[in-house]
Amino acid sequence: MRRLTADVAIIGGGLGGVAAALAALRRGRTVVVSEEHPWLGGQLTSQAVPPDEHIWVEQFGVTASYRALREGIRRYYRDFYPLTDAARRDLQLNPGLGRVSKVCHEPRVAVAVITEMLAPYLSSGRLTVLQPYVPIAAGVDGDLVGSVTLEHVRSGGTVEILAPMVLDATETGELLPLTGTEYVVGAESQAETGEPSAPPVADPSNVQSIAWCFVFDHDAGADHTIERPRSYDYWREYAPAFWGGGMLSFTAPNPRTLEPEVRTLRVNPDLDAAFNVEDPRIDAGDGDLWEFRRIAARQTFLPGFYASDIVLANWPQLDYLDGSIIDTPTRETHLAAAKEQSRSFFYWLQTEAPRPDGGTGWPGLRLRGDVVGTDDGFAQAPYVRESRRIRAVTTVREQDVSVAVRGHAGPARFEQSVGVGMYRIDLHPSTGGDNYIDVECAPFEIPLGALVPVATKNLLPAAKNIGTTHITNGAYRLHPVEWNIGESAGELAVFCIERSLLPRDVVSDPELVSQFQARLIESGIEIHWPEIIGY
């Protein structure tokens, strides 16, 4: 077996894993990162989802390195794409003019920028990236993780990684069961958490739906109709009781009101059509599926460069409700079914969807696998919203951040904060049969204790696997928060190595917490929301 040693082992190369690696590398440490898929970046790249962010992202509320990632994406477009003069001058360039984000873009551009950010460390030899590998075992002595064994996805070859600090940045917390780290999965009971939105009875199998996203454009006058999916009839008849219609339709619940609403699909709207970005506090922007997550808008580029907009499909109709992929022997079955659901919806768009002109279907809709790095047009991986979560020293609960519970009392502060974030508590329909759970949320902080397991000594969560609940995961799961979690976890790993400490030593000592927070601030990590006063 091949064996590698490093100061920090990061298992999982999603946004949290990348941010953790950069943090440790900036501190002069050696790092090994493993990733299952061809692209680093997780939900931003291999899952193909443009960033979900808060309304102040251009001013504050994210880390300096996350801001560098966003601005690197804009710079890449300015350097290599034929932008219009207006787009080139726009300091807040949004290549896709998508309504979900202020920087909707092609996932491979984010891959290019992440590659740039990591390139110096790869060249120096201080960073080793192993792809495509998955963790299959761990060596544990008491509560100390000594090694992690990885397996190559295709060849089956194995690599053993030894490191004093191990970070789990996988999408579903794969290291937690392998290392014997105590964790929670699915929905906790209201008796356990005291959360208003929690169910009466805990259900480990009840997790947020995954969605297998795809990218497409429209080739007018052509026929790109895919082969009819084998399970098309099943999905054509699929109609959850709370949905308001069939899943293969333009109908879906409004997340905030739960009332069924009919969305539109305006294929390649006129270039001179008005485009107004609505305030997401009032309008989530998801009324038109084409514009919601559009990642390349024709009007951003010189006339004629794009014959069609390019659109990323991550819509309610792709949410897979038939089962969880965590701690189940039927994981692969559910993954295949989730992709088949998305494929069926695309086929429905091509053949049966009602058009504004009274016809049915757009056969010119074309899957763009080249944009997502696959042969079939679907993302390399499903969009995973919920993970296993560590049993942590501190668990963030709904009453800590919900406006309905705490009122508009300013940001939700934690004395031992290691970062900030903001998003509504946004739970998509779940595998337990729940409709949306959508709760107004205060700007929140990330408590250090949420990164520290109750028992395992040298393992840190670095993604969506921190000490949240099923409910609060809905706010802490988005792109900039995952990046902040990973970056702070990477900083904490190095802080502990330098001082021969364990994370539990830091969280239990106010003086060490203050020293660590000062270090985070020095690194460009905001640990509190700003309070603006006159002078």
Short mmCIF file of C-alpha atoms in Angstrom, two decimals:
data_model
loop_
_atom_site.label_atom_id
_atom_site.label_comp_id
_atom_site.label_asym_id
_atom_site.label_seq_id
_atom_site.Cartn_x
_atom_site.Cartn_y
_atom_site.Cartn_z
CA MET A 1 0.00 0.00 0.00
CA ARG A 2 1.23 3.46 -0.87
CA ARG A 3 1.73 5.63 2.22
CA LEU A 4 1.79 9.43 2.46
CA THR A 5 2.41 11.68 5.44
CA ALA A 6 1.38 15.31 5.90
CA ASP A 7 0.66 17.83 8.62
CA VAL A 8 -3.01 17.97 7.64
CA ALA A 9 -5.09 15.35 5.82
CA ILE A 10 -8.23 16.73 4.19
CA ILE A 11 -10.62 14.08 2.96
CA GLY A 12 -12.98 15.66 0.46
CA GLY A 13 -12.20 18.41 -2.02
CA GLY A 14 -15.40 20.43 -1.97
CA LEU A 15 -15.51 24.13 -1.11
CA GLY A 16 -14.76 23.45 2.54
CA GLY A 17 -11.88 21.15 1.66
CA VAL A 18 -10.32 23.67 -0.73
CA ALA A 19 -10.64 26.49 1.81
CA ALA A 20 -9.15 24.32 4.57
CA ALA A 21 -6.21 23.39 2.35
CA LEU A 22 -5.49 27.00 1.46
CA ALA A 23 -5.60 28.01 5.13
CA ALA A 24 -3.12 25.32 6.18
CA LEU A 25 -0.87 25.91 3.17
CA ARG A 26 -0.71 29.64 3.84
CA ARG A 27 0.62 28.75 7.29
CA GLY A 28 3.48 26.75 5.74
CA ARG A 29 2.07 23.29 6.39
CA THR A 30 2.02 20.18 4.17
CA VAL A 31 -1.41 19.02 3.09
CA VAL A 32 -2.95 16.02 1.35
CA VAL A 33 -6.40 16.50 -0.19
CA SER A 34 -8.46 13.66 -1.62
CA GLU A 35 -11.51 14.04 -3.83
CA GLU A 36 -13.92 11.56 -5.37
CA HIS A 37 -14.73 13.54 -8.52
CA PRO A 38 -12.64 15.03 -11.36
CA TRP A 39 -13.15 18.63 -10.22
CA LEU A 40 -12.32 20.24 -6.88
CA GLY A 41 -14.96 22.62 -5.57
CA GLY A 42 -17.93 20.45 -4.68
CA GLN A 43 -21.27 22.21 -4.87
CA LEU A 44 -19.77 25.04 -6.95
CA THR A 45 -18.14 22.79 -9.58
CA SER A 46 -18.71 19.03 -9.64
CA GLN A 47 -22.30 19.60 -8.48
CA ALA A 48 -22.55 22.60 -10.87
CA VAL A 49 -24.54 24.93 -8.58
CA PRO A 50 -23.73 28.66 -8.79
CA PRO A 51 -23.33 30.29 -5.38
CA ASP A 52 -26.23 30.90 -3.02
CA GLU A 53 -25.26 34.03 -1.09
CA HIS A 54 -26.68 36.77 1.11
CA ILE A 55 -27.52 40.28 -0.08
CA TRP A 56 -24.46 41.97 1.47
CA VAL A 57 -21.90 39.66 -0.12
CA GLU A 58 -20.31 42.45 -2.19
CA GLN A 59 -19.61 44.51 0.95
CA PHE A 60 -19.05 42.17 3.90
CA GLY A 61 -20.05 38.89 5.48
CA VAL A 62 -17.60 36.49 3.75
CA THR A 63 -13.93 35.67 4.21
CA ALA A 64 -11.19 37.43 2.25
CA SER A 65 -10.24 34.23 0.46
CA TYR A 66 -13.85 33.54 -0.55
CA ARG A 67 -14.00 37.07 -1.92
CA ALA A 68 -10.79 36.33 -3.84
CA LEU A 69 -12.49 33.29 -5.35
CA ARG A 70 -15.49 35.36 -6.49
CA GLU A 71 -13.34 38.14 -7.89
CA GLY A 72 -11.09 35.57 -9.54
CA ILE A 73 -14.11 34.24 -11.41
CA ARG A 74 -14.96 37.74 -12.63
CA ARG A 75 -11.34 38.36 -13.61
CA TYR A 76 -11.28 35.12 -15.59
CA TYR A 77 -14.23 36.31 -17.65
CA ARG A 78 -12.62 39.70 -18.22
CA ASP A 79 -9.34 38.07 -19.27
CA PHE A 80 -10.64 35.38 -21.60
CA TYR A 81 -14.24 36.07 -22.68
CA PRO A 82 -15.48 38.61 -25.25
CA LEU A 83 -17.57 40.74 -22.89
CA THR A 84 -19.50 43.78 -23.96
CA ASP A 85 -17.99 47.08 -22.89
CA ALA A 86 -20.73 47.52 -20.30
CA ALA A 87 -20.14 44.06 -18.84
CA ARG A 88 -16.37 44.56 -18.75
CA ARG A 89 -16.77 47.79 -16.80
CA ASP A 90 -19.27 46.31 -14.37
CA LEU A 91 -17.50 45.85 -11.03
CA GLN A 92 -20.23 43.41 -10.04
CA LEU A 93 -20.12 41.42 -13.27
CA ASN A 94 -22.72 38.63 -13.29
CA PRO A 95 -21.91 36.54 -16.39
CA GLY A 96 -25.18 34.63 -16.39
CA LEU A 97 -27.46 37.36 -15.09
CA GLY A 98 -29.00 34.64 -12.98
CA ARG A 99 -31.38 35.79 -10.28
CA VAL A 100 -30.11 33.39 -7.61
CA SER A 101 -26.70 35.04 -7.26
CA LYS A 102 -24.68 38.15 -8.06
CA VAL A 103 -22.09 35.98 -9.81
CA CYS A 104 -23.76 33.16 -11.78
CA HIS A 105 -21.10 31.49 -13.89
CA GLU A 106 -19.99 28.31 -15.62
CA PRO A 107 -18.67 25.74 -13.12
CA ARG A 108 -15.49 25.13 -15.10
CA VAL A 109 -14.51 28.78 -14.61
CA ALA A 110 -14.58 28.20 -10.85
CA VAL A 111 -12.45 25.09 -11.43
CA ALA A 112 -9.90 27.21 -13.29
CA VAL A 113 -9.74 29.77 -10.48
CA ILE A 114 -9.44 27.12 -7.77
CA THR A 115 -6.62 25.57 -9.80
CA GLU A 116 -4.88 28.96 -9.90
CA MET A 117 -5.24 29.38 -6.15
CA LEU A 118 -3.70 25.97 -5.43
CA ALA A 119 -1.06 25.99 -8.19
CA PRO A 120 1.89 27.43 -6.18
CA TYR A 121 1.49 24.83 -3.45
CA LEU A 122 1.25 21.96 -5.93
CA SER A 123 4.42 23.24 -7.59
CA SER A 124 6.30 23.48 -4.29
CA GLY A 125 5.28 19.96 -3.32
CA ARG A 126 3.59 21.03 -0.10
CA LEU A 127 0.18 20.06 -1.50
CA THR A 128 -0.73 16.62 -2.80
CA VAL A 129 -4.13 16.12 -4.43
CA LEU A 130 -5.43 12.58 -4.86
CA GLN A 131 -8.23 12.08 -7.40
CA PRO A 132 -10.47 10.18 -7.73
CA TYR A 133 -10.29 8.60 -4.28
CA VAL A 134 -12.81 7.78 -1.55
CA PRO A 135 -12.14 6.92 2.11
CA ILE A 136 -12.72 3.27 3.00
CA ALA A 137 -11.09 2.83 6.43
CA ALA A 138 -9.39 4.65 9.28
CA GLY A 139 -6.86 3.69 11.89
CA VAL A 140 -8.08 4.85 15.30
CA ASP A 141 -6.41 4.47 18.68
CA GLY A 142 -8.83 5.41 21.40
CA ASP A 143 -10.18 8.77 20.27
CA LEU A 144 -7.19 9.62 18.07
CA VAL A 145 -7.32 9.14 14.31
CA GLY A 146 -3.91 7.95 13.16
CA SER A 147 -4.52 7.24 9.50
CA VAL A 148 -7.10 7.22 6.73
CA THR A 149 -7.11 4.68 3.90
CA LEU A 150 -8.31 5.81 0.50
CA GLU A 151 -9.33 3.71 -2.49
CA HIS A 152 -9.06 4.73 -6.13
CA VAL A 153 -12.56 4.87 -7.62
CA ARG A 154 -11.63 3.00 -10.79
CA SER A 155 -8.49 0.94 -10.18
CA GLY A 156 -9.16 -0.06 -6.58
CA GLY A 157 -5.63 0.85 -5.55
CA THR A 158 -5.22 2.11 -2.01
CA VAL A 159 -3.30 4.89 -0.29
CA GLU A 160 -2.81 5.34 3.45
CA ILE A 161 -2.60 8.92 4.73
CA LEU A 162 -0.97 9.66 8.10
CA ALA A 163 -1.37 13.09 9.68
CA PRO A 164 -1.69 14.57 13.18
CA MET A 165 -4.83 16.48 12.14
CA VAL A 166 -7.57 14.99 9.95
CA LEU A 167 -10.38 17.03 8.39
CA ASP A 168 -13.60 15.54 7.05
CA ALA A 169 -14.64 17.70 4.09
CA THR A 170 -16.68 15.02 2.34
CA GLU A 171 -20.18 15.84 1.15
CA THR A 172 -21.91 13.47 3.56
CA GLY A 173 -19.45 13.16 6.46
CA GLU A 174 -17.99 9.86 5.29
CA LEU A 175 -15.16 9.89 7.85
CA LEU A 176 -17.49 10.05 10.83
CA PRO A 177 -18.59 6.39 10.83
CA LEU A 178 -15.15 5.23 9.67
CA THR A 179 -13.46 6.89 12.65
CA GLY A 180 -16.13 6.11 15.24
CA THR A 181 -16.88 9.82 15.64
CA GLU A 182 -20.28 10.35 17.23
CA TYR A 183 -22.71 11.90 14.79
CA VAL A 184 -26.33 12.65 14.00
CA VAL A 185 -28.09 12.12 10.70
CA GLY A 186 -31.55 13.16 9.63
CA ALA A 187 -34.12 14.92 11.78
CA GLU A 188 -33.78 15.20 15.56
CA SER A 189 -36.90 15.23 17.72
CA GLN A 190 -38.33 18.39 19.18
CA ALA A 191 -37.80 16.89 22.64
CA GLU A 192 -34.06 16.72 21.95
CA THR A 193 -33.51 20.13 20.38
CA GLY A 194 -36.47 22.24 21.52
CA GLU A 195 -36.80 23.58 17.98
CA PRO A 196 -40.25 24.78 16.88
CA SER A 197 -39.82 23.23 13.41
CA ALA A 198 -38.46 19.86 14.59
CA PRO A 199 -40.74 16.81 14.35
CA PRO A 200 -42.14 15.06 17.45
CA VAL A 201 -40.15 11.91 16.68
CA ALA A 202 -36.56 11.72 15.42
CA ASP A 203 -36.07 10.17 11.99
CA PRO A 204 -32.49 9.44 10.85
CA SER A 205 -33.72 8.64 7.35
CA ASN A 206 -35.39 12.03 6.92
CA VAL A 207 -32.90 14.28 5.10
CA GLN A 208 -33.21 17.07 2.58
CA SER A 209 -33.63 15.93 -0.99
CA ILE A 210 -30.64 15.70 -3.28
CA ALA A 211 -30.91 17.00 -6.85
CA TRP A 212 -28.96 15.87 -9.89
CA CYS A 213 -28.41 19.09 -11.80
CA PHE A 214 -27.83 19.47 -15.52
CA VAL A 215 -26.81 22.23 -17.94
CA PHE A 216 -28.49 22.99 -21.24
CA ASP A 217 -29.03 25.57 -23.95
CA HIS A 218 -31.41 25.88 -26.93
CA ASP A 219 -30.47 25.10 -30.51
CA ALA A 220 -33.37 26.65 -32.42
CA GLY A 221 -34.65 24.55 -35.33
CA ALA A 222 -32.75 21.41 -34.29
CA ASP A 223 -33.98 18.24 -32.60
CA HIS A 224 -31.86 17.13 -29.65
CA THR A 225 -34.50 14.94 -28.02
CA ILE A 226 -32.84 12.37 -25.80
CA GLU A 227 -33.90 8.75 -25.57
CA ARG A 228 -37.03 8.30 -23.50
CA PRO A 229 -35.88 7.41 -19.96
CA ARG A 230 -36.74 3.90 -18.87
CA SER A 231 -38.55 5.13 -15.76
CA TYR A 232 -40.26 8.04 -17.50
CA ASP A 233 -43.77 6.70 -16.87
CA TYR A 234 -43.03 6.44 -13.14
CA TRP A 235 -41.88 10.04 -12.89
CA ARG A 236 -44.66 11.24 -15.17
CA GLU A 237 -47.19 9.95 -12.65
CA TYR A 238 -45.20 10.99 -9.56
CA ALA A 239 -47.19 13.55 -7.55
CA PRO A 240 -46.34 14.19 -3.87
CA ALA A 241 -49.44 15.00 -1.86
CA PHE A 242 -48.23 18.52 -1.04
CA TRP A 243 -46.90 19.37 -4.50
CA GLY A 244 -50.03 20.70 -6.13
CA GLY A 245 -49.55 18.64 -9.27
CA GLY A 246 -47.20 16.20 -10.90
CA MET A 247 -43.44 16.45 -10.43
CA LEU A 248 -43.06 16.65 -14.22
CA SER A 249 -44.74 20.01 -14.54
CA PHE A 250 -44.04 23.68 -13.98
CA THR A 251 -45.92 23.52 -10.67
CA ALA A 252 -44.13 23.37 -7.32
CA PRO A 253 -44.74 24.72 -3.82
CA ASN A 254 -43.68 28.23 -2.91
CA PRO A 255 -41.05 27.59 -0.19
CA ARG A 256 -42.33 30.41 2.01
CA THR A 257 -46.10 30.06 1.65
CA LEU A 258 -46.21 26.33 0.71
CA GLU A 259 -48.91 27.17 -1.81
CA PRO A 260 -48.48 25.56 -5.26
CA GLU A 261 -47.22 27.99 -7.88
CA VAL A 262 -46.77 27.65 -11.62
CA ARG A 263 -43.30 28.65 -12.82
CA THR A 264 -42.47 29.78 -16.33
CA LEU A 265 -39.70 28.84 -18.74
CA ARG A 266 -38.96 31.73 -21.09
CA VAL A 267 -36.50 30.13 -23.50
CA ASN A 268 -33.92 32.69 -24.62
CA PRO A 269 -35.89 35.82 -23.69
CA ASP A 270 -35.41 38.82 -25.97
CA LEU A 271 -32.04 40.48 -25.59
CA ASP A 272 -33.70 43.84 -25.02
CA ALA A 273 -36.14 42.47 -22.43
CA ALA A 274 -36.04 44.29 -19.12
CA PHE A 275 -33.96 42.54 -16.46
CA ASN A 276 -34.57 43.67 -12.92
CA VAL A 277 -32.94 41.94 -9.99
CA GLU A 278 -35.61 41.79 -7.33
CA ASP A 279 -34.87 42.00 -3.62
CA PRO A 280 -34.61 38.35 -2.47
CA ARG A 281 -36.19 39.32 0.83
CA ILE A 282 -39.36 39.91 -1.17
CA ASP A 283 -38.92 37.77 -4.28
CA ALA A 284 -36.72 34.66 -4.34
CA GLY A 285 -36.29 35.10 -8.09
CA ASP A 286 -37.36 31.57 -8.95
CA GLY A 287 -40.53 32.45 -10.87
CA ASP A 288 -38.87 31.82 -14.24
CA LEU A 289 -36.76 28.67 -14.36
CA TRP A 290 -34.65 29.85 -17.31
CA GLU A 291 -33.43 33.02 -15.64
CA PHE A 292 -33.21 31.69 -12.08
CA ARG A 293 -29.83 29.94 -12.44
CA ARG A 294 -28.75 31.03 -15.92
CA ILE A 295 -24.94 30.82 -16.06
CA ALA A 296 -24.25 32.50 -19.43
CA ALA A 297 -26.46 35.32 -20.70
CA ARG A 298 -26.10 36.35 -24.35
CA GLN A 299 -26.29 40.07 -23.55
CA THR A 300 -23.18 39.83 -21.34
CA PHE A 301 -21.03 38.95 -24.36
CA LEU A 302 -20.33 40.50 -27.75
CA PRO A 303 -23.27 40.15 -30.18
CA GLY A 304 -23.39 36.74 -31.81
CA PHE A 305 -20.81 35.08 -29.56
CA TYR A 306 -23.49 32.92 -27.90
CA ALA A 307 -26.35 31.64 -30.03
CA SER A 308 -28.19 30.75 -26.82
CA ASP A 309 -28.05 31.42 -23.12
CA ILE A 310 -26.73 28.54 -21.00
CA VAL A 311 -28.85 27.45 -18.05
CA LEU A 312 -28.13 25.37 -14.96
CA ALA A 313 -31.16 23.35 -13.88
CA ASN A 314 -31.45 23.13 -10.10
CA TRP A 315 -35.19 23.37 -9.67
CA PRO A 316 -37.78 21.96 -7.24
CA GLN A 317 -38.82 19.42 -9.88
CA LEU A 318 -35.40 17.75 -9.55
CA ASP A 319 -35.63 17.23 -5.79
CA TYR A 320 -35.40 13.49 -5.12
CA LEU A 321 -37.72 12.36 -2.32
CA ASP A 322 -37.72 8.56 -2.57
CA GLY A 323 -34.92 7.88 -0.10
CA SER A 324 -31.76 8.99 1.66
CA ILE A 325 -28.24 8.24 0.38
CA ILE A 326 -26.78 8.28 3.92
CA ASP A 327 -26.35 5.14 6.04
CA THR A 328 -28.36 2.97 3.70
CA PRO A 329 -27.50 -0.13 1.66
CA THR A 330 -29.54 1.31 -1.23
CA ARG A 331 -27.39 4.41 -1.74
CA GLU A 332 -26.45 3.56 -5.33
CA THR A 333 -30.07 2.79 -6.19
CA HIS A 334 -31.17 6.20 -4.95
CA LEU A 335 -28.34 7.99 -6.76
CA ALA A 336 -29.31 6.33 -10.02
CA ALA A 337 -32.99 7.15 -9.46
CA ALA A 338 -32.21 10.81 -8.71
CA LYS A 339 -30.39 11.15 -12.03
CA GLU A 340 -33.24 9.33 -13.79
CA GLN A 341 -35.72 11.81 -12.29
CA SER A 342 -33.70 14.72 -13.67
CA ARG A 343 -33.33 13.01 -17.04
CA SER A 344 -37.09 12.46 -17.13
CA PHE A 345 -37.76 16.10 -16.41
CA PHE A 346 -35.45 17.14 -19.25
CA TYR A 347 -37.19 14.72 -21.61
CA TRP A 348 -40.54 16.17 -20.51
CA LEU A 349 -39.25 19.67 -21.32
CA GLN A 350 -38.26 18.49 -24.78
CA THR A 351 -41.47 16.62 -25.56
CA GLU A 352 -44.47 17.53 -23.38
CA ALA A 353 -43.95 20.80 -21.54
CA PRO A 354 -46.56 23.43 -22.40
CA ARG A 355 -45.08 26.31 -24.42
CA PRO A 356 -46.37 29.89 -24.30
CA ASP A 357 -47.40 29.63 -27.97
CA GLY A 358 -49.74 26.74 -27.21
CA GLY A 359 -47.44 23.99 -28.47
CA THR A 360 -45.69 21.32 -26.45
CA GLY A 361 -42.03 20.71 -25.84
CA TRP A 362 -38.77 22.30 -26.96
CA PRO A 363 -36.87 19.61 -28.93
CA GLY A 364 -34.10 22.15 -29.47
CA LEU A 365 -33.13 22.06 -25.80
CA ARG A 366 -29.63 20.55 -25.74
CA LEU A 367 -27.68 19.06 -22.85
CA ARG A 368 -24.22 20.64 -22.50
CA GLY A 369 -21.95 18.04 -20.99
CA ASP A 370 -18.92 20.02 -22.12
CA VAL A 371 -19.86 22.74 -19.62
CA VAL A 372 -19.94 20.35 -16.64
CA GLY A 373 -17.19 17.95 -17.68
CA THR A 374 -19.37 14.91 -18.41
CA ASP A 375 -20.52 12.98 -21.45
CA ASP A 376 -24.22 13.11 -20.66
CA GLY A 377 -24.80 16.76 -19.68
CA PHE A 378 -25.50 15.98 -16.04
CA ALA A 379 -23.27 17.21 -13.23
CA GLN A 380 -20.44 14.98 -12.07
CA ALA A 381 -22.17 14.55 -8.72
CA PRO A 382 -25.59 15.18 -7.19
CA TYR A 383 -26.22 18.38 -5.29
CA VAL A 384 -26.08 17.27 -1.64
CA ARG A 385 -27.80 19.56 0.85
CA GLU A 386 -27.47 17.60 4.08
CA SER A 387 -24.70 15.56 5.66
CA ARG A 388 -23.99 13.52 8.73
CA ARG A 389 -23.27 16.02 11.51
CA ILE A 390 -20.86 15.62 14.40
CA ARG A 391 -22.04 15.47 17.98
CA ALA A 392 -20.36 18.74 18.83
CA VAL A 393 -19.36 20.72 21.88
CA THR A 394 -21.80 23.37 20.60
CA THR A 395 -24.87 22.65 18.49
CA VAL A 396 -26.61 25.50 16.68
CA ARG A 397 -30.38 25.25 17.10
CA GLU A 398 -33.28 26.98 15.40
CA GLN A 399 -33.98 29.18 18.43
CA ASP A 400 -30.42 30.55 18.18
CA VAL A 401 -30.95 32.04 14.72
CA SER A 402 -34.68 32.14 13.89
CA VAL A 403 -36.24 35.58 13.67
CA ALA A 404 -39.60 34.10 14.62
CA VAL A 405 -38.11 32.95 17.94
CA ARG A 406 -35.56 35.64 18.80
CA GLY A 407 -36.99 38.57 16.86
CA HIS A 408 -35.00 41.12 14.87
CA ALA A 409 -32.43 41.45 17.64
CA GLY A 410 -29.38 41.89 15.44
CA PRO A 411 -26.99 39.14 14.42
CA ALA A 412 -27.06 35.79 16.19
CA ARG A 413 -23.79 36.02 18.09
CA PHE A 414 -21.61 33.35 19.63
CA GLU A 415 -18.85 34.46 21.98
CA GLN A 416 -16.45 31.92 20.44
CA SER A 417 -17.30 32.80 16.84
CA VAL A 418 -14.97 31.65 14.04
CA GLY A 419 -16.91 33.09 11.11
CA VAL A 420 -20.16 34.51 9.81
CA GLY A 421 -22.92 33.58 7.40
CA MET A 422 -26.41 34.41 6.36
CA TYR A 423 -29.19 32.54 4.60
CA ARG A 424 -32.77 31.70 5.38
CA ILE A 425 -33.33 28.38 7.10
CA ASP A 426 -34.14 26.77 3.76
CA LEU A 427 -34.96 23.07 3.91
CA HIS A 428 -36.10 21.53 0.66
CA PRO A 429 -38.74 18.79 0.67
CA SER A 430 -37.30 15.78 2.41
CA THR A 431 -37.12 12.03 2.18
CA GLY A 432 -39.42 11.81 5.20
CA GLY A 433 -42.29 13.41 3.29
CA ASP A 434 -41.92 16.95 4.62
CA ASN A 435 -42.72 19.97 2.49
CA TYR A 436 -40.37 22.96 2.52
CA ILE A 437 -39.35 24.32 5.91
CA ASP A 438 -38.45 27.95 5.23
CA VAL A 439 -37.78 30.21 8.22
CA GLU A 440 -36.58 33.80 8.37
CA CYS A 441 -33.06 33.82 9.76
CA ALA A 442 -30.84 36.38 11.48
CA PRO A 443 -27.30 36.98 10.23
CA PHE A 444 -25.43 34.34 12.19
CA GLU A 445 -22.01 33.37 13.43
CA ILE A 446 -20.22 30.02 13.42
CA PRO A 447 -19.34 28.90 16.96
CA LEU A 448 -15.96 27.28 17.48
CA GLY A 449 -17.64 24.52 19.49
CA ALA A 450 -19.59 23.45 16.40
CA LEU A 451 -16.24 22.40 14.88
CA VAL A 452 -15.16 20.30 17.86
CA PRO A 453 -16.43 16.71 18.30
CA VAL A 454 -17.44 15.66 21.78
CA ALA A 455 -14.99 12.75 21.82
CA THR A 456 -12.76 12.31 18.76
CA LYS A 457 -9.67 14.37 19.49
CA ASN A 458 -7.98 15.25 16.21
CA LEU A 459 -10.75 15.15 13.61
CA LEU A 460 -12.44 18.35 12.49
CA PRO A 461 -15.50 18.82 10.28
CA ALA A 462 -14.80 21.07 7.30
CA ALA A 463 -18.05 21.13 5.33
CA LYS A 464 -21.76 20.68 6.09
CA ASN A 465 -20.95 18.21 8.89
CA ILE A 466 -20.54 20.67 11.76
CA GLY A 467 -22.66 20.86 14.91
CA THR A 468 -25.94 22.00 13.44
CA THR A 469 -29.32 20.31 13.54
CA HIS A 470 -31.43 19.06 10.64
CA ILE A 471 -33.19 22.43 10.83
CA THR A 472 -30.23 24.83 11.11
CA ASN A 473 -28.27 22.90 8.51
CA GLY A 474 -30.71 24.59 6.13
CA ALA A 475 -28.94 27.92 6.76
CA TYR A 476 -25.36 26.75 7.35
CA ARG A 477 -25.06 24.61 4.18
CA LEU A 478 -24.53 27.28 1.51
CA HIS A 479 -21.40 28.08 -0.48
CA PRO A 480 -19.76 30.94 1.49
CA VAL A 481 -20.59 29.35 4.85
CA GLU A 482 -19.08 26.01 3.85
CA TRP A 483 -15.97 27.85 2.65
CA ASN A 484 -15.74 29.73 5.98
CA ILE A 485 -16.18 26.49 7.93
CA GLY A 486 -13.40 24.83 5.97
CA GLU A 487 -11.07 27.80 6.23
CA SER A 488 -11.55 28.10 9.99
CA ALA A 489 -11.08 24.34 10.39
CA GLY A 490 -7.81 24.53 8.47
CA GLU A 491 -6.65 27.41 10.63
CA LEU A 492 -7.63 25.51 13.78
CA ALA A 493 -5.71 22.41 12.66
CA VAL A 494 -2.50 24.42 12.22
CA PHE A 495 -3.06 26.37 15.45
CA CYS A 496 -3.23 23.06 17.31
CA ILE A 497 -0.20 21.56 15.57
CA GLU A 498 1.96 24.59 16.31
CA ARG A 499 1.11 24.48 20.02
CA SER A 500 0.82 20.71 20.50
CA LEU A 501 -2.81 21.16 21.43
CA LEU A 502 -6.08 19.44 20.61
CA PRO A 503 -9.19 21.32 19.45
CA ARG A 504 -10.90 20.55 22.76
CA ASP A 505 -8.02 22.31 24.57
CA VAL A 506 -8.67 25.45 22.55
CA VAL A 507 -12.45 25.53 22.93
CA SER A 508 -12.19 25.10 26.72
CA ASP A 509 -9.67 27.92 27.29
CA PRO A 510 -10.92 31.51 26.81
CA GLU A 511 -7.37 32.84 26.36
CA LEU A 512 -6.63 30.32 23.60
CA VAL A 513 -9.95 31.15 21.97
CA SER A 514 -9.02 34.84 21.93
CA GLN A 515 -5.61 34.05 20.42
CA PHE A 516 -7.21 31.88 17.78
CA GLN A 517 -9.84 34.48 16.92
CA ALA A 518 -7.12 37.11 16.52
CA ARG A 519 -5.38 34.77 14.11
CA LEU A 520 -8.57 34.34 12.08
CA ILE A 521 -9.05 38.10 11.83
CA GLU A 522 -5.45 38.44 10.69
CA SER A 523 -6.23 35.91 7.93
CA GLY A 524 -9.20 37.90 6.67
CA ILE A 525 -11.94 35.89 8.35
CA GLU A 526 -14.77 38.03 9.72
CA ILE A 527 -15.89 36.61 13.04
CA HIS A 528 -18.64 39.12 13.79
CA TRP A 529 -21.13 41.04 11.70
CA PRO A 530 -20.25 44.75 11.46
CA GLU A 531 -21.79 47.36 13.72
CA ILE A 532 -21.63 50.73 11.99
CA ILE A 533 -21.61 53.73 14.30
CA GLY A 534 -20.70 57.37 13.75
CA TYR A 535 -17.42 58.99 14.69
#
